[in-house]
mmCIF file of C-alpha atoms and ligand atoms in Angstrom:
data_model
loop_
_atom_site.group_PDB
_atom_site.id
_atom_site.type_symbol
_atom_site.label_atom_id
_atom_site.label_comp_id
_atom_site.label_asym_id
_atom_site.label_seq_id
_atom_site.Cartn_x
_atom_site.Cartn_y
_atom_site.Cartn_z
ATOM 1 C CA UNK A 5 112.880 77.987 56.046
ATOM 2 C CA UNK A 6 115.929 78.383 58.708
ATOM 3 C CA UNK A 7 116.160 82.764 59.462
ATOM 4 C CA UNK A 8 119.770 84.050 57.994
ATOM 5 C CA UNK A 9 121.558 84.781 61.477
ATOM 6 C CA UNK A 10 124.341 87.315 61.633
ATOM 7 C CA UNK A 11 126.158 85.865 64.432
ATOM 8 C CA UNK A 12 129.034 88.669 65.819
ATOM 9 C CA UNK A 13 130.323 86.336 68.970
ATOM 10 C CA UNK A 14 132.467 90.012 69.863
ATOM 11 C CA UNK A 15 135.203 90.298 72.363
ATOM 12 C CA UNK A 16 135.645 88.412 75.811
ATOM 13 C CA UNK A 17 132.455 86.121 77.491
ATOM 14 C CA UNK A 18 130.279 87.249 74.228
ATOM 15 C CA UNK A 19 131.016 84.133 71.688
ATOM 16 C CA UNK A 20 130.695 81.556 74.976
ATOM 17 C CA UNK A 21 127.676 83.039 75.855
ATOM 18 C CA UNK A 22 126.091 83.316 72.490
ATOM 19 C CA UNK A 23 127.575 80.218 71.704
ATOM 20 C CA UNK A 24 125.369 78.401 73.917
ATOM 21 C CA UNK A 25 122.595 81.100 72.549
ATOM 22 C CA UNK A 26 122.681 79.615 69.553
ATOM 23 C CA UNK A 27 122.944 75.897 70.678
ATOM 24 C CA UNK A 28 119.944 76.198 73.571
ATOM 25 C CA UNK A 29 117.301 77.675 70.105
ATOM 26 C CA UNK A 30 118.362 74.672 68.165
ATOM 27 C CA UNK A 31 117.717 72.072 70.709
ATOM 28 C CA UNK A 32 114.458 73.994 71.055
ATOM 29 C CA UNK A 33 113.445 73.370 67.098
ATOM 30 C CA UNK A 34 114.919 76.937 65.815
ATOM 31 C CA UNK A 35 115.891 76.428 62.195
ATOM 32 C CA UNK A 36 119.083 78.744 61.923
ATOM 33 C CA UNK A 37 121.351 79.064 58.819
ATOM 34 C CA UNK A 38 124.537 81.882 61.505
ATOM 35 C CA UNK A 39 127.628 82.862 59.296
ATOM 36 C CA UNK A 40 129.413 84.255 61.880
ATOM 37 C CA UNK A 41 131.323 87.772 61.621
ATOM 38 C CA UNK A 42 134.879 88.783 63.245
ATOM 39 C CA UNK A 43 134.525 92.155 65.039
ATOM 40 C CA UNK A 44 135.299 93.210 67.723
ATOM 41 C CA UNK A 45 137.949 95.391 70.828
ATOM 42 C CA UNK A 46 140.295 91.825 68.964
ATOM 43 C CA UNK A 47 139.739 93.263 65.420
ATOM 44 C CA UNK A 48 140.674 96.245 65.661
ATOM 45 C CA UNK A 49 143.653 95.125 67.678
ATOM 46 C CA UNK A 50 145.079 92.870 65.053
ATOM 47 C CA UNK A 51 144.187 94.904 61.720
ATOM 48 C CA UNK A 52 141.834 97.993 62.571
ATOM 49 C CA UNK A 53 138.758 97.775 61.363
ATOM 50 C CA UNK A 54 136.121 98.187 63.160
ATOM 51 C CA UNK A 55 132.768 98.456 61.148
ATOM 52 C CA UNK A 56 133.139 99.135 57.463
ATOM 53 C CA UNK A 57 130.386 100.493 55.407
ATOM 54 C CA UNK A 58 130.209 97.103 53.296
ATOM 55 C CA UNK A 59 130.242 95.341 55.810
ATOM 56 C CA UNK A 60 126.708 97.161 57.454
ATOM 57 C CA UNK A 61 125.876 96.456 53.816
ATOM 58 C CA UNK A 62 126.535 92.592 54.399
ATOM 59 C CA UNK A 63 124.264 92.812 56.842
ATOM 60 C CA UNK A 64 121.472 93.958 55.730
ATOM 61 C CA UNK A 65 120.662 90.592 54.221
ATOM 62 C CA UNK A 66 120.280 89.012 56.940
ATOM 63 C CA UNK A 67 116.227 88.469 59.261
ATOM 64 C CA UNK A 68 119.164 89.953 61.875
ATOM 65 C CA UNK A 69 121.931 89.896 64.021
ATOM 66 C CA UNK A 70 123.193 88.213 67.031
ATOM 67 C CA UNK A 71 125.795 89.959 68.905
ATOM 68 C CA UNK A 72 127.941 88.440 72.065
ATOM 69 C CA UNK A 73 129.181 91.739 73.525
ATOM 70 C CA UNK A 74 132.481 94.388 72.255
ATOM 71 C CA UNK A 75 134.774 96.283 73.960
ATOM 72 C CA UNK A 76 138.087 95.853 75.162
ATOM 73 C CA UNK A 77 140.333 97.060 77.656
ATOM 74 C CA UNK A 78 143.400 97.488 74.966
ATOM 75 C CA UNK A 79 141.277 100.206 72.893
ATOM 76 C CA UNK A 80 141.030 103.558 74.290
ATOM 77 C CA UNK A 81 136.665 104.274 74.953
ATOM 78 C CA UNK A 82 134.632 104.520 72.566
ATOM 79 C CA UNK A 83 136.265 103.397 69.224
ATOM 80 C CA UNK A 84 134.080 100.054 68.934
ATOM 81 C CA UNK A 85 131.160 101.124 70.939
ATOM 82 C CA UNK A 86 130.500 103.832 68.189
ATOM 83 C CA UNK A 87 131.885 102.611 65.560
ATOM 84 C CA UNK A 88 129.832 99.553 65.866
ATOM 85 C CA UNK A 89 127.256 98.957 68.084
ATOM 86 C CA UNK A 90 125.738 102.738 68.216
ATOM 87 C CA UNK A 91 126.994 102.164 63.983
ATOM 88 C CA UNK A 92 125.143 99.757 63.481
ATOM 89 C CA UNK A 93 122.273 101.549 65.971
ATOM 90 C CA UNK A 94 122.175 104.008 64.167
ATOM 91 C CA UNK A 95 122.814 102.891 60.884
ATOM 92 C CA UNK A 96 119.649 100.192 60.132
ATOM 93 C CA UNK A 97 117.661 102.469 62.160
ATOM 94 C CA UNK A 98 117.364 100.095 65.326
ATOM 95 C CA UNK A 99 115.371 102.889 67.379
ATOM 96 C CA UNK A 100 113.983 100.623 69.505
ATOM 97 C CA UNK A 101 115.783 99.407 72.538
ATOM 98 C CA UNK A 102 113.636 96.608 74.749
ATOM 99 C CA UNK A 103 114.765 94.764 77.880
ATOM 100 C CA UNK A 104 112.747 93.576 79.783
ATOM 101 C CA UNK A 105 112.468 92.785 83.133
ATOM 102 C CA UNK A 106 111.467 89.722 85.786
ATOM 103 C CA UNK A 107 111.625 90.303 89.377
ATOM 104 C CA UNK A 108 112.598 87.658 91.864
ATOM 105 C CA UNK A 109 108.675 88.211 92.699
ATOM 106 C CA UNK A 110 107.688 87.438 89.588
ATOM 107 C CA UNK A 111 106.676 90.874 88.602
ATOM 108 C CA UNK A 112 107.147 91.303 84.625
ATOM 109 C CA UNK A 113 108.206 94.669 83.256
ATOM 110 C CA UNK A 114 110.036 95.990 80.281
ATOM 111 C CA UNK A 115 111.964 99.436 79.877
ATOM 112 C CA UNK A 116 111.880 100.921 77.055
ATOM 113 C CA UNK A 117 115.149 102.829 75.214
ATOM 114 C CA UNK A 118 114.660 105.685 72.847
ATOM 115 C CA UNK A 119 118.533 103.719 70.361
ATOM 116 C CA UNK A 120 119.479 106.298 68.305
ATOM 117 C CA UNK A 121 119.096 109.878 69.342
ATOM 118 C CA UNK A 122 119.957 111.550 72.506
ATOM 119 C CA UNK A 123 123.538 112.418 74.042
ATOM 120 C CA UNK A 124 124.587 108.756 71.958
ATOM 121 C CA UNK A 125 124.139 111.146 69.038
ATOM 122 C CA UNK A 126 127.271 112.232 69.115
ATOM 123 C CA UNK A 127 126.947 116.467 69.005
ATOM 124 C CA UNK A 128 129.885 118.726 71.143
ATOM 125 C CA UNK A 129 133.311 119.128 70.304
ATOM 126 C CA UNK A 130 136.089 120.440 71.837
ATOM 127 C CA UNK A 131 137.798 123.536 72.087
ATOM 128 C CA UNK A 132 141.334 124.230 73.131
ATOM 129 C CA UNK A 133 141.667 120.853 73.532
ATOM 130 C CA UNK A 134 144.218 119.840 76.269
ATOM 131 C CA UNK A 135 145.006 124.111 77.497
ATOM 132 C CA UNK A 136 143.497 125.228 80.752
ATOM 133 C CA UNK A 137 141.497 126.945 78.762
ATOM 134 C CA UNK A 138 139.525 123.881 77.493
ATOM 135 C CA UNK A 139 135.591 123.270 76.291
ATOM 136 C CA UNK A 140 132.872 120.530 76.064
ATOM 137 C CA UNK A 141 130.241 120.646 74.437
ATOM 138 C CA UNK A 142 128.064 117.222 74.715
ATOM 139 C CA UNK A 143 124.972 117.749 73.833
ATOM 140 C CA UNK A 144 120.751 115.928 73.210
ATOM 141 C CA UNK A 145 119.855 115.271 70.513
ATOM 142 C CA UNK A 146 115.891 114.974 70.360
ATOM 143 C CA UNK A 147 113.963 115.786 67.152
ATOM 144 C CA UNK A 148 109.571 115.169 67.121
ATOM 145 C CA UNK A 149 109.877 112.180 65.302
ATOM 146 C CA UNK A 150 111.983 109.974 66.534
ATOM 147 C CA UNK A 151 110.255 110.985 71.094
ATOM 148 C CA UNK A 152 107.353 109.902 68.957
ATOM 149 C CA UNK A 153 107.814 106.554 67.074
ATOM 150 C CA UNK A 154 109.948 105.543 70.212
ATOM 151 C CA UNK A 155 106.585 107.248 72.528
ATOM 152 C CA UNK A 156 103.922 105.060 69.796
ATOM 153 C CA UNK A 157 105.608 101.384 70.145
ATOM 154 C CA UNK A 158 104.840 102.630 74.156
ATOM 155 C CA UNK A 159 101.818 103.046 74.070
ATOM 156 C CA UNK A 160 101.070 99.647 71.208
ATOM 157 C CA UNK A 161 103.339 97.942 73.712
ATOM 158 C CA UNK A 162 101.064 99.137 76.300
ATOM 159 C CA UNK A 163 98.055 97.886 75.463
ATOM 160 C CA UNK A 164 98.400 94.971 74.585
ATOM 161 C CA UNK A 165 99.525 93.743 78.160
ATOM 162 C CA UNK A 166 97.478 93.173 81.056
ATOM 163 C CA UNK A 167 97.667 96.702 82.805
ATOM 164 C CA UNK A 168 97.198 98.448 79.813
ATOM 165 C CA UNK A 169 99.795 100.658 82.462
ATOM 166 C CA UNK A 170 102.526 103.005 80.076
ATOM 167 C CA UNK A 171 104.993 105.189 82.124
ATOM 168 C CA UNK A 172 107.025 108.158 80.917
ATOM 169 C CA UNK A 173 110.749 109.041 82.803
ATOM 170 C CA UNK A 174 113.092 112.101 81.870
ATOM 171 C CA UNK A 175 114.138 114.893 84.249
ATOM 172 C CA UNK A 176 111.703 117.359 82.226
ATOM 173 C CA UNK A 177 112.245 119.739 85.845
ATOM 174 C CA UNK A 178 115.480 120.533 84.653
ATOM 175 C CA UNK A 179 116.619 119.268 80.879
ATOM 176 C CA UNK A 180 113.259 121.370 80.105
ATOM 177 C CA UNK A 181 113.905 122.198 76.025
ATOM 178 C CA UNK A 182 114.274 118.079 75.412
ATOM 179 C CA UNK A 183 112.164 117.663 79.125
ATOM 180 C CA UNK A 184 109.230 119.440 77.278
ATOM 181 C CA UNK A 185 109.578 117.633 73.621
ATOM 182 C CA UNK A 186 109.031 114.166 75.257
ATOM 183 C CA UNK A 187 106.961 115.412 77.840
ATOM 184 C CA UNK A 188 104.101 116.920 75.332
ATOM 185 C CA UNK A 189 104.735 114.467 72.749
ATOM 186 C CA UNK A 190 103.780 111.624 74.912
ATOM 187 C CA UNK A 191 100.434 113.765 76.117
ATOM 188 C CA UNK A 192 99.740 114.246 72.043
ATOM 189 C CA UNK A 193 99.969 110.691 71.884
ATOM 190 C CA UNK A 194 98.155 109.752 74.764
ATOM 191 C CA UNK A 195 94.808 111.022 73.427
ATOM 192 C CA UNK A 196 94.941 108.433 70.395
ATOM 193 C CA UNK A 197 95.340 105.882 73.307
ATOM 194 C CA UNK A 198 92.540 106.906 76.194
ATOM 195 C CA UNK A 199 92.421 102.806 77.273
ATOM 196 C CA UNK A 200 96.432 102.890 78.652
ATOM 197 C CA UNK A 201 96.767 104.463 82.105
ATOM 198 C CA UNK A 202 99.857 107.120 82.245
ATOM 199 C CA UNK A 203 102.021 108.306 84.079
ATOM 200 C CA UNK A 204 105.726 110.320 85.174
ATOM 201 C CA UNK A 205 108.615 109.759 86.864
ATOM 202 C CA UNK A 206 111.909 111.966 86.814
ATOM 203 C CA UNK A 207 114.764 108.888 86.257
ATOM 204 C CA UNK A 208 115.372 110.061 89.374
ATOM 205 C CA UNK A 209 112.354 108.860 91.365
ATOM 206 C CA UNK A 210 112.477 106.101 89.085
ATOM 207 C CA UNK A 211 115.994 104.366 90.762
ATOM 208 C CA UNK A 212 113.845 104.483 93.709
ATOM 209 C CA UNK A 213 111.289 102.933 92.480
ATOM 210 C CA UNK A 214 112.727 100.834 90.677
ATOM 211 C CA UNK A 215 114.761 99.159 93.181
ATOM 212 C CA UNK A 216 111.693 100.328 96.441
ATOM 213 C CA UNK A 217 108.160 98.851 94.532
ATOM 214 C CA UNK A 218 108.694 98.039 91.136
ATOM 215 C CA UNK A 219 105.637 96.672 90.291
ATOM 216 C CA UNK A 220 104.165 100.372 89.709
ATOM 217 C CA UNK A 221 106.122 99.255 86.104
ATOM 218 C CA UNK A 222 104.430 97.427 83.294
ATOM 219 C CA UNK A 223 105.986 99.481 80.742
ATOM 220 C CA UNK A 224 108.146 102.234 80.967
ATOM 221 C CA UNK A 225 109.434 104.820 77.316
ATOM 222 C CA UNK A 226 112.402 106.584 78.469
ATOM 223 C CA UNK A 227 115.523 108.345 76.545
ATOM 224 C CA UNK A 228 118.545 107.222 75.296
ATOM 225 C CA UNK A 229 121.196 107.868 78.362
ATOM 226 C CA UNK A 230 118.120 107.719 81.232
ATOM 227 C CA UNK A 231 117.234 104.155 79.613
ATOM 228 C CA UNK A 232 120.672 102.851 79.457
ATOM 229 C CA UNK A 233 121.127 103.250 82.987
ATOM 230 C CA UNK A 234 117.766 102.302 84.361
ATOM 231 C CA UNK A 235 117.970 99.093 81.895
ATOM 232 C CA UNK A 236 121.842 98.744 84.161
ATOM 233 C CA UNK A 237 119.170 99.283 87.517
ATOM 234 C CA UNK A 238 116.914 96.979 86.175
ATOM 235 C CA UNK A 239 119.067 93.735 85.548
ATOM 236 C CA UNK A 240 120.023 94.140 89.104
ATOM 237 C CA UNK A 241 117.061 94.308 90.659
ATOM 238 C CA UNK A 242 115.957 91.529 89.115
ATOM 239 C CA UNK A 243 118.852 88.765 89.995
ATOM 240 C CA UNK A 244 121.405 90.117 88.298
ATOM 241 C CA UNK A 245 122.503 91.753 84.834
ATOM 242 C CA UNK A 246 123.386 88.364 84.227
ATOM 243 C CA UNK A 247 120.044 87.924 83.044
ATOM 244 C CA UNK A 248 119.124 90.734 81.357
ATOM 245 C CA UNK A 249 117.949 90.216 77.112
ATOM 246 C CA UNK A 250 117.665 93.043 75.289
ATOM 247 C CA UNK A 251 116.293 93.492 71.986
ATOM 248 C CA UNK A 252 117.516 96.586 69.508
ATOM 249 C CA UNK A 253 114.865 96.512 67.334
ATOM 250 C CA UNK A 254 113.520 97.908 63.836
ATOM 251 C CA UNK A 255 109.508 98.032 63.785
ATOM 252 C CA UNK A 256 109.792 98.543 60.393
ATOM 253 C CA UNK A 257 111.665 95.876 59.386
ATOM 254 C CA UNK A 258 113.411 97.721 57.239
ATOM 255 C CA UNK A 259 116.644 96.460 57.833
ATOM 256 C CA UNK A 260 117.403 93.863 60.013
ATOM 257 C CA UNK A 261 117.265 94.341 63.979
ATOM 258 C CA UNK A 262 119.979 93.117 66.967
ATOM 259 C CA UNK A 263 119.907 90.925 69.715
ATOM 260 C CA UNK A 264 122.100 90.922 72.521
ATOM 261 C CA UNK A 265 122.891 90.785 76.455
ATOM 262 C CA UNK A 266 122.414 93.797 78.007
ATOM 263 C CA UNK A 267 126.043 92.951 79.915
ATOM 264 C CA UNK A 268 129.330 93.434 78.690
ATOM 265 C CA UNK A 269 132.360 91.059 77.250
ATOM 266 C CA UNK A 270 133.471 91.416 81.146
ATOM 267 C CA UNK A 271 137.507 90.401 80.922
ATOM 268 C CA UNK A 272 137.972 89.215 83.635
ATOM 269 C CA UNK A 273 136.188 86.865 83.378
ATOM 270 C CA UNK A 274 136.182 85.594 80.132
ATOM 271 C CA UNK A 275 137.974 82.570 78.429
ATOM 272 C CA UNK A 276 137.354 80.735 82.439
ATOM 273 C CA UNK A 277 133.699 79.556 81.627
ATOM 274 C CA UNK A 278 132.515 81.401 84.024
ATOM 275 C CA UNK A 279 130.365 83.442 82.205
ATOM 276 C CA UNK A 280 125.589 83.852 82.769
ATOM 277 C CA UNK A 281 124.806 82.673 79.356
ATOM 278 C CA UNK A 282 120.768 82.769 80.521
ATOM 279 C CA UNK A 283 120.753 86.528 79.384
ATOM 280 C CA UNK A 284 122.502 85.432 75.407
ATOM 281 C CA UNK A 285 119.580 82.534 75.872
ATOM 282 C CA UNK A 286 116.774 85.088 76.603
ATOM 283 C CA UNK A 287 118.124 87.312 73.968
ATOM 284 C CA UNK A 288 118.038 84.753 71.607
ATOM 285 C CA UNK A 289 114.272 84.495 72.615
ATOM 286 C CA UNK A 290 114.135 87.919 72.055
ATOM 287 C CA UNK A 291 115.201 86.895 67.921
ATOM 288 C CA UNK A 292 112.769 83.959 67.834
ATOM 289 C CA UNK A 293 109.858 85.667 68.425
ATOM 290 C CA UNK A 294 110.720 89.468 66.649
ATOM 291 C CA UNK A 295 110.851 86.661 63.939
ATOM 292 C CA UNK A 296 107.550 84.786 64.423
ATOM 293 C CA UNK A 297 109.107 81.578 65.261
ATOM 294 C CA UNK A 298 105.982 82.154 69.110
ATOM 295 C CA UNK A 299 107.031 79.309 69.974
ATOM 296 C CA UNK A 300 109.924 78.110 69.764
ATOM 297 C CA UNK A 301 111.045 81.878 71.477
ATOM 298 C CA UNK A 302 108.345 80.441 74.215
ATOM 299 C CA UNK A 303 109.969 77.280 74.622
ATOM 300 C CA UNK A 304 113.531 78.977 74.757
ATOM 301 C CA UNK A 305 112.290 81.006 77.972
ATOM 302 C CA UNK A 306 110.684 78.634 79.451
ATOM 303 C CA UNK A 307 113.426 76.421 79.720
ATOM 304 C CA UNK A 308 114.967 79.317 81.294
ATOM 305 C CA UNK A 309 112.524 79.066 84.140
ATOM 306 C CA UNK A 310 114.428 78.564 87.786
ATOM 307 C CA UNK A 311 117.818 78.889 86.298
ATOM 308 C CA UNK A 312 120.323 79.315 88.962
ATOM 309 C CA UNK A 313 121.363 82.486 88.677
ATOM 310 C CA UNK A 314 125.366 82.148 88.784
ATOM 311 C CA UNK A 315 127.748 79.374 88.373
ATOM 312 C CA UNK A 316 130.010 77.573 85.562
ATOM 313 C CA UNK A 317 128.873 78.293 81.937
ATOM 314 C CA UNK A 318 128.776 74.743 81.528
ATOM 315 C CA UNK A 319 126.633 74.278 84.264
ATOM 316 C CA UNK A 320 123.538 76.728 83.645
ATOM 317 C CA UNK A 321 123.549 75.349 79.467
ATOM 318 C CA UNK A 322 123.473 71.597 81.400
ATOM 319 C CA UNK A 323 120.090 72.944 82.957
ATOM 320 C CA UNK A 324 118.648 74.914 80.139
ATOM 321 C CA UNK A 325 119.195 72.432 77.791
ATOM 322 C CA UNK A 326 118.796 69.695 80.209
ATOM 323 C CA UNK A 327 114.997 71.748 80.434
ATOM 324 C CA UNK A 328 114.442 71.923 76.685
ATOM 325 C CA UNK A 329 114.686 67.613 76.664
ATOM 326 C CA UNK A 330 111.959 67.431 79.122
ATOM 327 C CA UNK A 331 109.794 70.194 77.311
ATOM 328 C CA UNK A 332 110.046 68.243 74.060
ATOM 329 C CA UNK A 333 108.795 64.977 75.960
HETATM 330 C C1 IPM B 15 124.572 99.149 76.143
HETATM 331 C C2 IPM B 15 126.076 98.761 76.499
HETATM 332 C C3 IPM B 15 126.221 100.445 75.312
HETATM 333 C C4 IPM B 15 125.347 101.361 75.338
HETATM 334 C C5 IPM B 15 127.778 101.610 75.499
HETATM 335 C C6 IPM B 15 128.538 99.609 74.829
HETATM 336 C C7 IPM B 15 127.680 101.483 74.087
HETATM 337 O O1 IPM B 15 126.326 99.700 77.445
HETATM 338 O O2 IPM B 15 123.733 98.527 75.293
HETATM 339 O O3 IPM B 15 123.640 99.310 77.524
HETATM 340 O O4 IPM B 15 125.773 102.121 77.060
HETATM 341 O O5 IPM B 15 123.790 101.648 75.092
HETATM 342 MN MN1 MN B 16 123.782 100.140 79.304
#
């Protein structure tokens, strides 16, 4: 049975990198039945459509969603981010954002970013907007259930890893309400996983360690906004954002999960054949793995080993595809 994949190429370099990802997965033996969804900033500019509820319902029928990048400078900030990407994450309950990193020295670690709450929930608003007495608030929503399911996922993942090591990253010294909830939940869940070694870092300190001593990490679990920032840093230390892959998972499988490179639409280099497709290819590998196609996923991942971290799209694609056909011999 082919995997039914909804493809949202999106804006900028999105379609370019997704097309390579699909070629590579197919060359590695993946049986994919894809349907293109014309969504993104370009579509909004065409007819005002972002992600209608009917389209969201259609997406539910797929095994997974593969997304390139969305967002374009002509559309005001937030319209596509909130209306498409966050809407999909929230409505499909993609509560785990998994972002693995491989450092140049071979050290591997993974960040689990809570993906449905925190400041991203959108709580807040304006009072007296545009006046001298303007007030803007932006709250952070943290539920026990939301923190717990994410932390529990972290313990499960750490338990499956070599060192069985899990670090909670937060800012408990200042965020004394949400940080307290996260820390208490972490400590309570830890009791159920006595074989997992735990650590805690404030997010600012974690930024230093990500650069200076990343080998201390194996699995990191953190809130939505900290995870957003920390994973860009992770991408930078792991050889550039052009290599950073991610999975937005609904581990309960009550809806399709969404796989996307961490990078954005990069309008400055779109259409020039300069985008690095590796992050999209590796996101494809994460998708295949989540769909149970573990061997194909491994072939795709292995084919990205030793690939140059920059260069024309075509050249990188050819090198990855070359590795696939070599591996097949
Ligand atoms: C990411 C992106 C998104 C986020 C934006 C585009 C809304 O930066 O996936 O990391 O902040 O989550
Ligand atoms: Mn981000």
